Coordinates of C-alpha atoms in Angstrom, one line a residue:
M1 CA -111.5 -129.1 -14.0
R2 CA -109.9 -127.4 -11.1
R3 CA -107.2 -125.9 -13.4
F4 CA -110.0 -124.6 -15.8
K5 CA -111.7 -122.8 -12.9
K6 CA -108.4 -121.2 -11.9
I7 CA -108.0 -119.9 -15.5
I8 CA -111.5 -118.5 -15.5
I9 CA -110.9 -116.6 -12.3
I10 CA -107.7 -115.0 -13.7
L11 CA -109.5 -114.0 -16.8
L12 CA -112.2 -112.3 -14.8
A13 CA -109.6 -110.5 -12.8
L14 CA -107.9 -109.2 -16.0
L15 CA -111.3 -108.0 -17.3
L16 CA -111.7 -106.0 -14.1
I17 CA -108.2 -104.5 -14.1
L18 CA -107.8 -103.8 -17.8
P19 CA -110.3 -100.9 -17.9
S20 CA -108.5 -99.2 -15.1
F21 CA -105.2 -99.7 -16.8
L22 CA -106.5 -98.3 -20.0
T23 CA -108.0 -95.3 -18.2
T24 CA -104.6 -94.5 -16.5
A25 CA -102.7 -94.8 -19.8
S26 CA -105.3 -92.6 -21.5
N27 CA -104.9 -90.0 -18.7
N28 CA -101.1 -90.0 -19.1
D29 CA -101.3 -89.6 -22.9
S30 CA -103.8 -86.9 -22.4
T31 CA -101.5 -85.0 -20.1
E32 CA -99.0 -84.5 -22.9
E33 CA -101.8 -83.9 -25.4
D34 CA -103.5 -81.5 -23.2
T35 CA -100.4 -79.3 -22.9
D36 CA -100.7 -76.3 -25.2
P37 CA -98.1 -76.6 -27.9
T38 CA -98.1 -72.9 -28.4
K39 CA -97.4 -72.1 -24.8
E40 CA -93.8 -71.2 -24.1
G41 CA -92.4 -73.3 -21.3
K42 CA -89.6 -72.4 -18.9
F43 CA -86.7 -74.3 -17.2
S44 CA -84.5 -73.3 -14.4
S45 CA -81.4 -75.2 -15.4
K46 CA -80.0 -77.5 -18.0
D47 CA -77.3 -80.2 -17.4
E48 CA -75.2 -82.0 -20.1
V49 CA -73.5 -85.3 -19.8
V50 CA -71.3 -86.1 -22.7
Y51 CA -70.8 -89.9 -23.2
A52 CA -68.2 -91.2 -25.6
T53 CA -67.0 -94.6 -26.6
L54 CA -63.3 -94.8 -27.5
S55 CA -61.4 -97.5 -29.2
A56 CA -58.9 -99.5 -27.1
T57 CA -56.2 -97.1 -28.4
G58 CA -58.2 -94.0 -27.6
E59 CA -59.8 -92.9 -30.9
S60 CA -63.3 -91.5 -30.6
K61 CA -66.0 -93.8 -32.0
E62 CA -69.3 -92.8 -30.7
I63 CA -70.5 -89.6 -28.9
Y64 CA -73.9 -88.8 -27.5
I65 CA -75.2 -86.3 -25.0
V66 CA -77.9 -86.7 -22.4
N67 CA -79.6 -83.4 -21.8
S68 CA -81.6 -83.0 -18.6
F69 CA -83.9 -80.1 -17.8
E70 CA -85.5 -78.9 -14.6
I71 CA -88.9 -77.6 -16.0
E72 CA -90.5 -74.8 -14.0
E73 CA -93.4 -74.0 -16.3
E74 CA -94.8 -76.5 -18.8
G75 CA -94.9 -75.8 -22.5
K76 CA -92.7 -75.7 -25.5
I77 CA -89.0 -75.8 -24.7
I78 CA -86.3 -74.8 -27.2
D79 CA -82.8 -76.2 -27.0
Y80 CA -79.9 -76.0 -29.4
G81 CA -77.6 -78.5 -30.9
T82 CA -76.8 -80.4 -34.1
Y83 CA -77.7 -84.1 -33.6
S84 CA -77.8 -87.0 -35.9
N85 CA -80.5 -88.7 -33.9
L86 CA -82.8 -87.7 -31.0
K87 CA -84.5 -89.9 -28.4
N88 CA -87.0 -88.9 -25.7
L89 CA -85.9 -90.5 -22.5
T90 CA -88.9 -89.1 -20.4
N91 CA -92.1 -90.0 -22.3
L92 CA -93.4 -90.7 -25.7
S93 CA -93.9 -87.2 -26.9
E94 CA -92.1 -86.2 -30.1
I95 CA -89.0 -84.1 -30.3
V96 CA -88.5 -82.0 -33.4
Q97 CA -85.2 -80.8 -34.7
D98 CA -85.0 -78.0 -37.2
D99 CA -81.4 -77.3 -38.3
N100 CA -79.6 -76.8 -35.0
Q101 CA -82.8 -76.0 -33.0
V102 CA -84.5 -78.6 -30.9
E103 CA -88.1 -78.4 -29.8
F104 CA -90.2 -80.5 -27.4
I105 CA -93.2 -80.2 -25.1
A106 CA -92.4 -80.8 -21.4
S107 CA -94.4 -80.9 -18.2
K108 CA -93.3 -79.4 -15.0
G109 CA -90.5 -81.5 -13.4
E110 CA -87.4 -83.3 -14.9
F111 CA -87.2 -83.9 -18.6
Y112 CA -84.4 -85.9 -20.4
Y113 CA -83.5 -86.5 -24.0
Q114 CA -80.5 -88.0 -25.8
G115 CA -78.8 -86.7 -28.9
N116 CA -76.2 -88.5 -30.9
L117 CA -73.3 -86.7 -32.5
N118 CA -71.4 -87.6 -35.6
N119 CA -68.9 -84.9 -36.4
K120 CA -67.9 -83.6 -33.0
D121 CA -64.5 -83.8 -31.4
L122 CA -63.7 -84.0 -27.7
P123 CA -61.7 -81.3 -25.9
W124 CA -58.8 -83.8 -25.4
D125 CA -56.8 -86.0 -27.7
I126 CA -56.4 -89.3 -25.9
S127 CA -54.1 -92.0 -27.0
V128 CA -53.5 -95.4 -25.4
S129 CA -50.6 -97.6 -26.4
Y130 CA -49.5 -101.1 -25.2
Y131 CA -46.1 -102.7 -24.8
L132 CA -45.3 -106.4 -24.1
N133 CA -41.8 -107.0 -22.8
G134 CA -40.6 -103.7 -24.1
E135 CA -42.1 -104.0 -27.6
E136 CA -45.1 -102.1 -28.8
I137 CA -48.1 -104.3 -29.6
T138 CA -51.6 -103.8 -30.9
P139 CA -54.6 -104.5 -28.5
D140 CA -55.8 -107.5 -30.6
E141 CA -52.3 -109.0 -30.5
L142 CA -52.0 -108.4 -26.8
A143 CA -55.2 -110.3 -25.8
G144 CA -54.3 -113.6 -24.2
M145 CA -50.6 -112.8 -24.0
N146 CA -48.3 -113.3 -21.0
G147 CA -45.4 -111.1 -19.8
H148 CA -44.4 -107.6 -18.6
V149 CA -47.1 -105.2 -19.9
E150 CA -47.0 -101.4 -20.1
I151 CA -50.1 -99.3 -20.7
R152 CA -49.2 -95.8 -21.7
I153 CA -52.0 -93.1 -21.6
K154 CA -51.4 -89.7 -23.1
T155 CA -53.7 -86.7 -23.0
R156 CA -53.2 -83.6 -25.2
V157 CA -55.2 -80.5 -25.9
N158 CA -57.4 -80.7 -29.0
E159 CA -56.9 -77.3 -30.6
Q160 CA -59.9 -77.8 -32.7
V161 CA -62.3 -77.5 -29.8
D162 CA -63.1 -74.5 -27.6
P163 CA -60.2 -74.4 -25.0
V164 CA -62.6 -73.5 -22.2
F165 CA -62.9 -77.2 -21.3
F166 CA -59.2 -78.0 -21.4
E167 CA -58.4 -74.9 -19.3
N168 CA -61.1 -75.5 -16.7
Y169 CA -61.7 -79.3 -16.5
L170 CA -59.7 -82.0 -14.8
L171 CA -59.6 -85.5 -16.0
Q172 CA -59.8 -88.6 -13.8
I173 CA -58.5 -91.7 -15.4
S174 CA -59.3 -95.1 -13.9
V175 CA -57.7 -98.3 -15.1
P176 CA -59.3 -101.5 -13.7
L177 CA -57.0 -104.5 -13.3
D178 CA -58.3 -108.0 -12.6
S179 CA -56.1 -109.5 -9.8
D180 CA -56.4 -112.9 -11.5
I181 CA -54.6 -111.5 -14.5
F182 CA -52.3 -108.8 -13.2
S183 CA -49.7 -108.7 -10.5
E184 CA -46.7 -106.6 -9.5
I185 CA -48.6 -103.5 -10.5
Q186 CA -46.6 -100.2 -10.6
A187 CA -47.8 -96.7 -11.5
Q188 CA -45.5 -93.9 -10.6
D189 CA -48.0 -91.1 -10.8
G190 CA -51.1 -93.0 -10.0
L191 CA -53.0 -94.1 -7.0
I192 CA -53.4 -97.9 -6.7
A193 CA -56.5 -98.9 -4.7
N194 CA -58.5 -102.0 -4.0
A195 CA -61.7 -102.4 -5.9
G196 CA -63.1 -105.6 -4.3
K197 CA -60.7 -108.3 -5.1
N198 CA -59.3 -106.4 -8.0
K199 CA -57.1 -103.3 -8.2
Q200 CA -57.8 -99.9 -9.8
V201 CA -55.2 -97.4 -10.8
T202 CA -56.3 -93.7 -10.8
F203 CA -54.6 -90.8 -12.4
T204 CA -55.6 -87.1 -12.3
V205 CA -54.9 -84.5 -15.1
M206 CA -55.1 -80.9 -13.9
P207 CA -56.6 -78.2 -16.1
E208 CA -54.3 -76.8 -18.7
Q209 CA -51.9 -79.7 -18.4
E210 CA -50.8 -82.4 -20.9
E211 CA -49.8 -85.7 -19.2
E212 CA -48.5 -89.1 -20.0
F213 CA -49.0 -91.9 -17.5
I214 CA -47.7 -95.5 -17.4
V215 CA -49.1 -98.6 -15.8
E216 CA -46.8 -101.5 -15.5
A217 CA -47.7 -105.0 -14.4
K218 CA -47.0 -108.7 -15.0
A219 CA -49.9 -110.2 -17.0
V220 CA -51.2 -113.8 -17.5
N221 CA -53.8 -114.3 -20.4
F222 CA -54.0 -110.5 -20.8
E223 CA -57.5 -109.0 -20.9
L224 CA -58.5 -105.5 -19.9
A225 CA -61.9 -103.9 -19.2
G226 CA -62.5 -100.5 -20.6
I227 CA -60.5 -97.5 -19.2
D228 CA -62.9 -95.0 -17.6
I229 CA -62.1 -91.3 -18.1
T230 CA -64.2 -88.6 -16.4
G231 CA -64.0 -84.9 -17.1
I232 CA -65.5 -82.5 -14.6
P233 CA -65.1 -78.8 -13.9
S234 CA -62.3 -77.9 -11.5
S235 CA -64.7 -75.6 -9.7
M236 CA -63.9 -76.4 -6.1
P237 CA -62.5 -73.3 -4.4
I238 CA -59.1 -73.7 -2.9
E239 CA -58.5 -71.9 0.4
S240 CA -55.2 -70.3 1.0
P241 CA -53.2 -72.4 3.6
D242 CA -52.0 -71.0 6.9
V243 CA -48.5 -70.1 6.1
D244 CA -47.7 -68.1 9.2
E245 CA -45.3 -70.8 10.6
M246 CA -43.7 -71.2 7.3
T247 CA -43.2 -67.5 6.7
N248 CA -41.8 -67.2 10.2
E249 CA -39.3 -69.9 9.2
M250 CA -38.5 -68.1 6.0
K251 CA -38.0 -64.8 7.9
T252 CA -35.5 -66.7 10.1
L253 CA -33.8 -68.1 7.0
S254 CA -33.7 -64.6 5.4
K255 CA -32.3 -63.1 8.5
A256 CA -29.6 -65.8 8.8
I257 CA -28.6 -65.2 5.1
S258 CA -28.4 -61.5 5.8
E259 CA -26.2 -62.2 8.8
L260 CA -24.1 -64.5 6.7
N261 CA -23.6 -61.8 4.1
D262 CA -22.6 -59.3 6.9
G263 CA -20.2 -61.9 8.1
V264 CA -18.7 -62.5 4.8
A265 CA -18.4 -58.7 4.3
D266 CA -16.5 -58.5 7.6
F267 CA -14.5 -61.5 6.7
K268 CA -13.7 -59.8 3.3
S269 CA -12.6 -56.6 5.0
G270 CA -10.3 -58.7 7.2
V271 CA -8.9 -60.5 4.2
T272 CA -8.3 -57.1 2.5
E273 CA -6.5 -55.9 5.6
L274 CA -4.5 -59.1 5.6
N275 CA -3.6 -58.7 1.9
V276 CA -2.6 -55.0 2.4
G277 CA -0.5 -56.0 5.4
V278 CA 1.1 -58.9 3.5
A279 CA 1.7 -56.6 0.5
A280 CA 3.5 -54.2 2.8
L281 CA 5.3 -57.1 4.3
R282 CA 6.4 -58.1 0.9
D283 CA 7.7 -54.7 0.0
G284 CA 9.5 -54.3 3.3
S285 CA 11.0 -57.8 2.9
S286 CA 12.0 -56.9 -0.7
Q287 CA 13.8 -53.8 0.5
F288 CA 15.5 -55.6 3.4
N289 CA 16.5 -58.4 1.1
D290 CA 17.9 -55.9 -1.4
G291 CA 19.8 -54.1 1.4
V292 CA 21.2 -57.3 2.7
N293 CA 22.2 -58.4 -0.8
K294 CA 23.9 -55.1 -1.4
L295 CA 25.7 -55.3 1.9
N296 CA 26.8 -58.8 1.0
D297 CA 27.8 -57.7 -2.6
S298 CA 29.9 -54.8 -1.2
S299 CA 31.5 -57.0 1.6
P300 CA 34.5 -58.0 -0.6
D301 CA 35.3 -54.4 -1.3
V302 CA 35.0 -53.5 2.3
V303 CA 37.2 -56.5 3.3
N304 CA 39.8 -55.8 0.6
G305 CA 40.0 -52.1 1.4
S306 CA 40.4 -53.0 5.1
K307 CA 43.1 -55.5 4.2
E308 CA 45.0 -52.8 2.3
I309 CA 44.8 -50.5 5.2
E310 CA 46.1 -53.3 7.4
L311 CA 49.0 -54.0 5.1
A312 CA 49.8 -50.3 4.9
L313 CA 49.9 -49.9 8.5
E314 CA 52.1 -52.9 8.9
S315 CA 54.4 -51.6 6.2
I316 CA 54.6 -48.2 7.9
S317 CA 55.2 -49.7 11.3
T318 CA 58.0 -51.8 9.9
S319 CA 59.6 -49.0 8.1
L320 CA 59.7 -46.9 11.2
Q321 CA 61.5 -49.6 13.2
D322 CA 64.9 -48.6 12.0
L323 CA 65.3 -44.9 12.8
P324 CA 68.6 -44.2 11.1
D325 CA 67.1 -45.2 7.8
I326 CA 64.3 -42.6 8.1
D327 CA 64.4 -40.0 5.4
T328 CA 62.2 -37.0 4.7
E329 CA 60.9 -38.4 1.4
G330 CA 59.7 -41.6 3.1
M331 CA 58.1 -39.6 5.9
N332 CA 56.2 -37.5 3.3
E333 CA 55.0 -40.7 1.7
L334 CA 53.9 -41.9 5.1
V335 CA 51.8 -38.7 5.6
S336 CA 50.3 -39.1 2.2
G337 CA 49.5 -42.8 2.9
L338 CA 47.9 -41.9 6.3
N339 CA 45.7 -39.3 4.6
S340 CA 44.8 -41.7 1.8
T341 CA 43.9 -44.4 4.3
A342 CA 41.8 -42.0 6.3
S343 CA 40.0 -40.9 3.1
G344 CA 39.4 -44.6 2.2
L345 CA 38.0 -45.2 5.6
G346 CA 35.7 -42.2 5.1
E347 CA 34.3 -43.6 2.0
I348 CA 33.7 -47.0 3.7
I349 CA 32.0 -45.2 6.6
T350 CA 29.8 -43.3 4.1
Q351 CA 28.7 -46.5 2.4
L352 CA 28.2 -48.3 5.6
E353 CA 26.1 -45.4 7.0
S354 CA 23.9 -45.4 3.8
L355 CA 23.6 -49.2 3.9
K356 CA 22.6 -49.0 7.6
Q357 CA 19.9 -46.5 6.8
N358 CA 18.5 -48.6 4.0
V359 CA 18.6 -51.7 6.3
K360 CA 16.9 -49.8 9.1
E361 CA 14.1 -48.5 6.8
A362 CA 13.6 -52.0 5.4
Y363 CA 13.5 -53.5 8.8
E364 CA 11.0 -50.9 10.1
N365 CA 8.7 -51.6 7.0
L366 CA 9.1 -55.3 7.6
D367 CA 8.2 -55.0 11.3
T368 CA 5.2 -52.8 10.6
A369 CA 4.0 -55.3 7.9
I370 CA 4.4 -58.3 10.3
A371 CA 2.6 -56.4 13.0
N372 CA -0.3 -55.7 10.6
I373 CA -0.9 -59.4 10.1
P374 CA -4.1 -60.1 12.1
S375 CA -3.5 -62.3 15.2
Y376 CA -6.8 -64.1 15.0
E377 CA -6.9 -67.6 16.5
L378 CA -9.2 -70.0 14.7
S379 CA -10.1 -73.1 16.6
T380 CA -10.5 -76.6 14.9
K381 CA -14.3 -76.3 15.4
E382 CA -14.4 -72.9 13.7
M383 CA -12.4 -74.2 10.8
E384 CA -14.8 -77.1 10.4
D385 CA -17.8 -74.8 10.6
L386 CA -16.2 -72.6 7.9
R387 CA -15.6 -75.7 5.7
N388 CA -19.2 -76.8 6.2
S389 CA -20.6 -73.3 5.4
T390 CA -22.1 -72.2 2.1
A391 CA -18.8 -70.5 1.2
N392 CA -16.8 -71.8 -1.8
N393 CA -14.7 -74.8 -0.6
E394 CA -11.7 -73.8 -2.7
T395 CA -11.8 -70.3 -1.3
V396 CA -12.1 -71.5 2.3
E397 CA -9.1 -73.9 1.9
K398 CA -7.0 -71.0 0.5
L399 CA -8.1 -68.9 3.4
I400 CA -7.1 -71.5 5.9
D401 CA -3.7 -72.1 4.1
M402 CA -3.0 -68.3 4.2
Y403 CA -4.0 -68.2 7.9
N404 CA -1.5 -71.0 8.7
A405 CA 1.2 -69.5 6.6
A406 CA 0.7 -66.1 8.2
K407 CA 1.0 -67.6 11.6
E408 CA 4.2 -69.3 10.5
V409 CA 5.6 -66.0 9.2
K410 CA 4.9 -64.3 12.5
S411 CA 6.5 -67.1 14.4
V412 CA 9.6 -67.2 12.3
Y413 CA 9.9 -63.3 12.4
T414 CA 9.6 -63.4 16.2
N415 CA 12.6 -65.8 16.4
V416 CA 14.8 -63.8 14.0
K417 CA 13.8 -60.3 15.2
P418 CA 16.7 -60.1 17.7
T419 CA 19.1 -60.8 14.9
F420 CA 17.7 -57.9 12.9
E421 CA 18.0 -55.6 15.9
A422 CA 21.6 -56.8 16.7
M423 CA 22.6 -56.2 13.1
D424 CA 21.8 -52.5 13.3
M425 CA 23.8 -52.2 16.6
T426 CA 26.7 -54.2 15.0
M427 CA 26.8 -52.1 11.9
Q428 CA 26.8 -48.9 14.1
G429 CA 29.7 -50.3 16.1
V430 CA 31.7 -50.9 12.9
I431 CA 31.0 -47.4 11.8
N432 CA 32.0 -46.0 15.1
A433 CA 35.2 -48.0 15.1
L434 CA 36.1 -46.9 11.6
S435 CA 35.3 -43.3 12.5
E436 CA 37.7 -43.5 15.4
M437 CA 40.4 -45.0 13.2
Q438 CA 39.8 -42.3 10.6
I439 CA 40.1 -39.6 13.2
G440 CA 43.3 -41.4 14.6
L441 CA 44.8 -41.6 11.1
N442 CA 44.1 -38.0 10.3
T443 CA 45.6 -36.9 13.7
M444 CA 48.6 -39.1 13.0
A445 CA 49.0 -37.7 9.6
E446 CA 48.9 -34.1 11.0
E447 CA 51.4 -35.0 13.7
T448 CA 53.7 -36.7 11.3
A449 CA 53.7 -33.8 9.0
A450 CA 54.4 -31.5 11.9
S451 CA 57.1 -33.7 13.1
L452 CA 58.9 -33.6 9.7
E453 CA 59.7 -30.0 10.5
E454 CA 61.2 -31.1 13.8
M455 CA 63.1 -34.3 12.7
N456 CA 65.7 -33.6 15.3
D457 CA 63.2 -34.4 18.1
I458 CA 64.0 -38.0 18.4
G459 CA 61.4 -38.4 21.2
K460 CA 58.5 -37.5 18.9
I461 CA 59.7 -39.8 16.3
V462 CA 59.9 -42.7 18.8
Q463 CA 56.4 -41.7 20.0
L464 CA 55.1 -41.8 16.3
Q465 CA 56.7 -45.2 15.8
Q466 CA 55.1 -46.6 18.9
G467 CA 51.7 -45.2 17.9
L468 CA 51.9 -46.7 14.5
Q469 CA 52.9 -50.1 15.8
E470 CA 49.9 -50.0 18.2
L471 CA 47.6 -48.9 15.4
A472 CA 48.8 -51.7 13.1
S473 CA 48.3 -54.2 15.9
N474 CA 44.8 -53.1 16.8
Y475 CA 43.7 -52.8 13.2
T476 CA 44.6 -56.5 12.7
V477 CA 42.2 -57.3 15.4
F478 CA 39.5 -55.1 13.8
H479 CA 40.1 -56.6 10.4
S480 CA 39.5 -60.1 11.8
G481 CA 36.2 -58.9 13.3
L482 CA 35.2 -57.2 10.1
E483 CA 35.8 -60.5 8.2
A484 CA 33.6 -62.3 10.7
F485 CA 30.9 -59.6 10.3
V486 CA 31.0 -59.9 6.5
N487 CA 30.7 -63.8 6.7
G488 CA 27.6 -63.3 8.9
V489 CA 26.1 -60.9 6.4
G490 CA 26.6 -63.6 3.7
Q491 CA 24.9 -66.2 5.8
L492 CA 22.0 -63.8 6.5
S493 CA 21.7 -63.0 2.8
N494 CA 21.4 -66.7 1.9
S495 CA 18.9 -67.7 4.7
Y496 CA 16.8 -64.6 4.3
Q497 CA 16.3 -65.2 0.6
E498 CA 14.3 -68.3 1.5
L499 CA 12.2 -66.4 4.0
H500 CA 11.6 -63.6 1.4
E501 CA 10.4 -66.2 -1.2
G502 CA 7.9 -67.5 1.4
I503 CA 6.7 -64.0 2.0
V504 CA 6.2 -63.4 -1.7
G505 CA 4.2 -66.7 -1.9
I506 CA 2.0 -65.6 0.9
S507 CA 1.4 -62.3 -0.8
D508 CA 0.4 -64.0 -4.0
G509 CA -1.9 -66.3 -2.0
T510 CA -3.6 -63.5 -0.1
N511 CA -4.1 -61.5 -3.3
E512 CA -5.8 -64.4 -4.9
L513 CA -7.8 -65.0 -1.6
E514 CA -9.0 -61.4 -1.7
N515 CA -10.2 -61.9 -5.3
G516 CA -12.0 -65.0 -4.2
M517 CA -13.6 -63.3 -1.3
D518 CA -14.8 -60.6 -3.7
D519 CA -16.6 -63.2 -5.7
L520 CA -17.9 -64.9 -2.6
H521 CA -19.3 -61.6 -1.2
K522 CA -20.9 -60.8 -4.5
G523 CA -22.6 -64.2 -4.4
T524 CA -23.8 -63.8 -0.8
T525 CA -25.0 -60.3 -1.6
E526 CA -27.0 -61.5 -4.5
L527 CA -28.4 -64.3 -2.3
D528 CA -29.2 -61.7 0.4
E529 CA -31.0 -59.5 -2.1
A530 CA -32.9 -62.4 -3.5
T531 CA -34.1 -63.7 -0.2
S532 CA -34.5 -60.4 1.7
D533 CA -38.2 -60.5 0.8
L534 CA -38.5 -64.2 0.8
P535 CA -41.7 -64.5 3.0
N536 CA -43.7 -62.1 0.8
Q537 CA -42.3 -63.8 -2.3
M538 CA -43.3 -67.2 -1.0
T539 CA -46.8 -65.9 -0.1
K540 CA -47.1 -64.4 -3.6
E541 CA -46.0 -67.7 -5.2
I542 CA -48.6 -69.7 -3.2
D543 CA -51.3 -67.2 -4.1
Q544 CA -50.2 -67.5 -7.8
M545 CA -50.3 -71.3 -7.7
I546 CA -53.7 -71.3 -6.1
S547 CA -55.0 -68.9 -8.6
E548 CA -53.8 -71.2 -11.4
Y549 CA -55.9 -74.1 -10.1
D550 CA -58.7 -72.2 -8.5
K551 CA -61.5 -72.3 -11.1
S552 CA -64.3 -71.4 -8.6
D553 CA -65.2 -68.4 -10.8
F554 CA -65.6 -70.6 -13.9
E555 CA -69.0 -70.1 -15.7
V556 CA -70.2 -73.3 -17.3
V557 CA -70.8 -73.2 -21.1
S558 CA -72.6 -75.7 -23.2
F559 CA -70.6 -78.3 -25.1
I560 CA -73.0 -78.6 -27.9
S561 CA -74.0 -75.0 -28.7
N562 CA -73.0 -71.6 -27.3
K563 CA -76.7 -70.6 -27.7
N564 CA -77.7 -72.8 -24.8
K565 CA -78.2 -70.7 -21.6
E566 CA -78.9 -71.6 -18.0
V567 CA -76.4 -74.5 -18.2
G568 CA -75.8 -75.8 -14.7
S569 CA -73.1 -78.4 -15.4
V570 CA -71.4 -80.2 -18.3
Q571 CA -69.6 -83.5 -17.6
F572 CA -67.7 -85.9 -19.8
V573 CA -67.9 -89.7 -19.3
L574 CA -65.5 -91.5 -21.7
K575 CA -64.7 -95.3 -21.8
T576 CA -62.4 -97.3 -24.0
E577 CA -63.4 -100.6 -25.5
S578 CA -62.3 -103.6 -23.5
I579 CA -59.7 -106.1 -24.8
K580 CA -61.0 -109.6 -24.7
I581 CA -59.8 -113.0 -25.8
E582 CA -61.8 -114.0 -28.8
E583 CA -63.8 -117.3 -28.4
S584 CA -62.5 -120.0 -30.7
T585 CA -65.9 -121.6 -31.2
T586 CA -69.3 -120.2 -31.2
T587 CA -72.5 -122.0 -30.4
E588 CA -75.8 -121.1 -32.1
E589 CA -78.7 -120.8 -29.7
P590 CA -81.9 -122.5 -31.0
T591 CA -84.4 -120.0 -32.3
E592 CA -87.6 -120.0 -30.3
E593 CA -90.9 -120.4 -32.1
K594 CA -92.8 -117.2 -32.1
K595 CA -95.9 -117.5 -30.0
G596 CA -99.1 -115.6 -30.1
F597 CA -100.6 -113.6 -27.2
W598 CA -102.7 -116.5 -25.9
S599 CA -99.9 -118.9 -26.0
R600 CA -97.6 -116.6 -24.0
F601 CA -100.5 -115.9 -21.6
L602 CA -101.2 -119.5 -20.9
D603 CA -97.4 -120.1 -20.4
L604 CA -97.9 -118.0 -17.3
F605 CA -99.9 -120.7 -15.7
K606 CA -97.8 -123.7 -16.7

């Protein structure tokens, strides 16, 4: 009885509320019906959100657009787009489509409707492939598997669609990973973040870029929720960074490179001077070596000629020892022999004077060339700094070798210089001695010829005999000294040949070094020219990079039709199908018996 009373009370309450509800519903319907269908409405902006369902491998399956309007004046609104199906998401008013024109009546405020698309492509071609333990596998086969998994996501431009979206939109790709299934997650170009107890890997594709991303993980009973892909305009303005500090550093670097180039230029000039000096040293050494060799080659003739003079003097001296045997014919031969010997000495003197002059000139050239070799002193630290510089290592090592060799040549020359100077004095002494002997022989020949006319003057003959004996004795000593001098010339010729070969090697090395320094200077000059305006170049590059990604001046266009105006924003929301383990058994739920209104109403009180 009490329960029955309760039901009666509820029924009475419904009878009181129902008229009010019907009145409100009637008023809402009348709002739309009261709107004049011939009156043109007006909206301030329109937004489009493109939703797409993709297969697990990225193929497009279903696309629909939710259009939202901000209505300023109620009335008839015209939109454009070719849809396969339309749905009013705001109220129950009808939406009419005629070809590609959509008409609906909207009140002031927000209005939403959905349109499905059949033959419409997305601006991006997206493909997703799966690999298990290095082998490609289909999504259906991968479900429930264990092992090392790779998910490869590729984005490419769809050339069949207006490129405005590819050029101005960025994509954000999110891969949700259940921590109960995935571990040891790796994504080289992605951001791995926590999403509750699970993980989420996020990738970003910049406008005008085609990318490929890889997610790697160890999976147990593989399942994957759908991959979310969002496309939004890259319209956020990018401010130019403060690069003053960086440009100052670049200026310092540019200045340092310029100073390096100047240093290399000075260094190259020094190497050129070194090469010129060493070349002159080589020429002087070659002349000196030739002179010494000629002197050494002519030494046997000088010694043999001197020996003949010695024997002749001894023979004359012996022949004059026995005065009774002297005859006029023998004395005439003596005079002729003295004149011939004097003439021979004259030729030897001429040759020695010529040789002395050649040796002197060669020595002077050699001395000048040695003096022209720079006397720089490089410390061990300076050598290490040179090795650690940007200069070519092979060129630097050649330079250091030439530097050491040049120092060695100067040191050796300093030690042998007194020998060269003494050689000139010795040769002059020999020439002077031979000249005196020549004069003596000529005088003796003249006096002997004069004495032939006075053969009766025994005193003069004795004087002649004594003079010849003394000359023969002194010449023997001279001849011994001449032989010692010639032996010294031979030793000098042999030893100097080695020194000359070393000088030739140094000359070849400095010539190659100069060529290497030419290449090095060309390289530093090019580097200097390329970096002289480095701060401005860097600023231009930064501005260019910013301009490539700064899409703040992008004007949004409609995805569905270029006839749509006042488009505020267009966004893309894409999602791949999830990969699930199929249930082995299915249970059928019992079908409920259909109940009438009163039965369902009474169930509220049970």
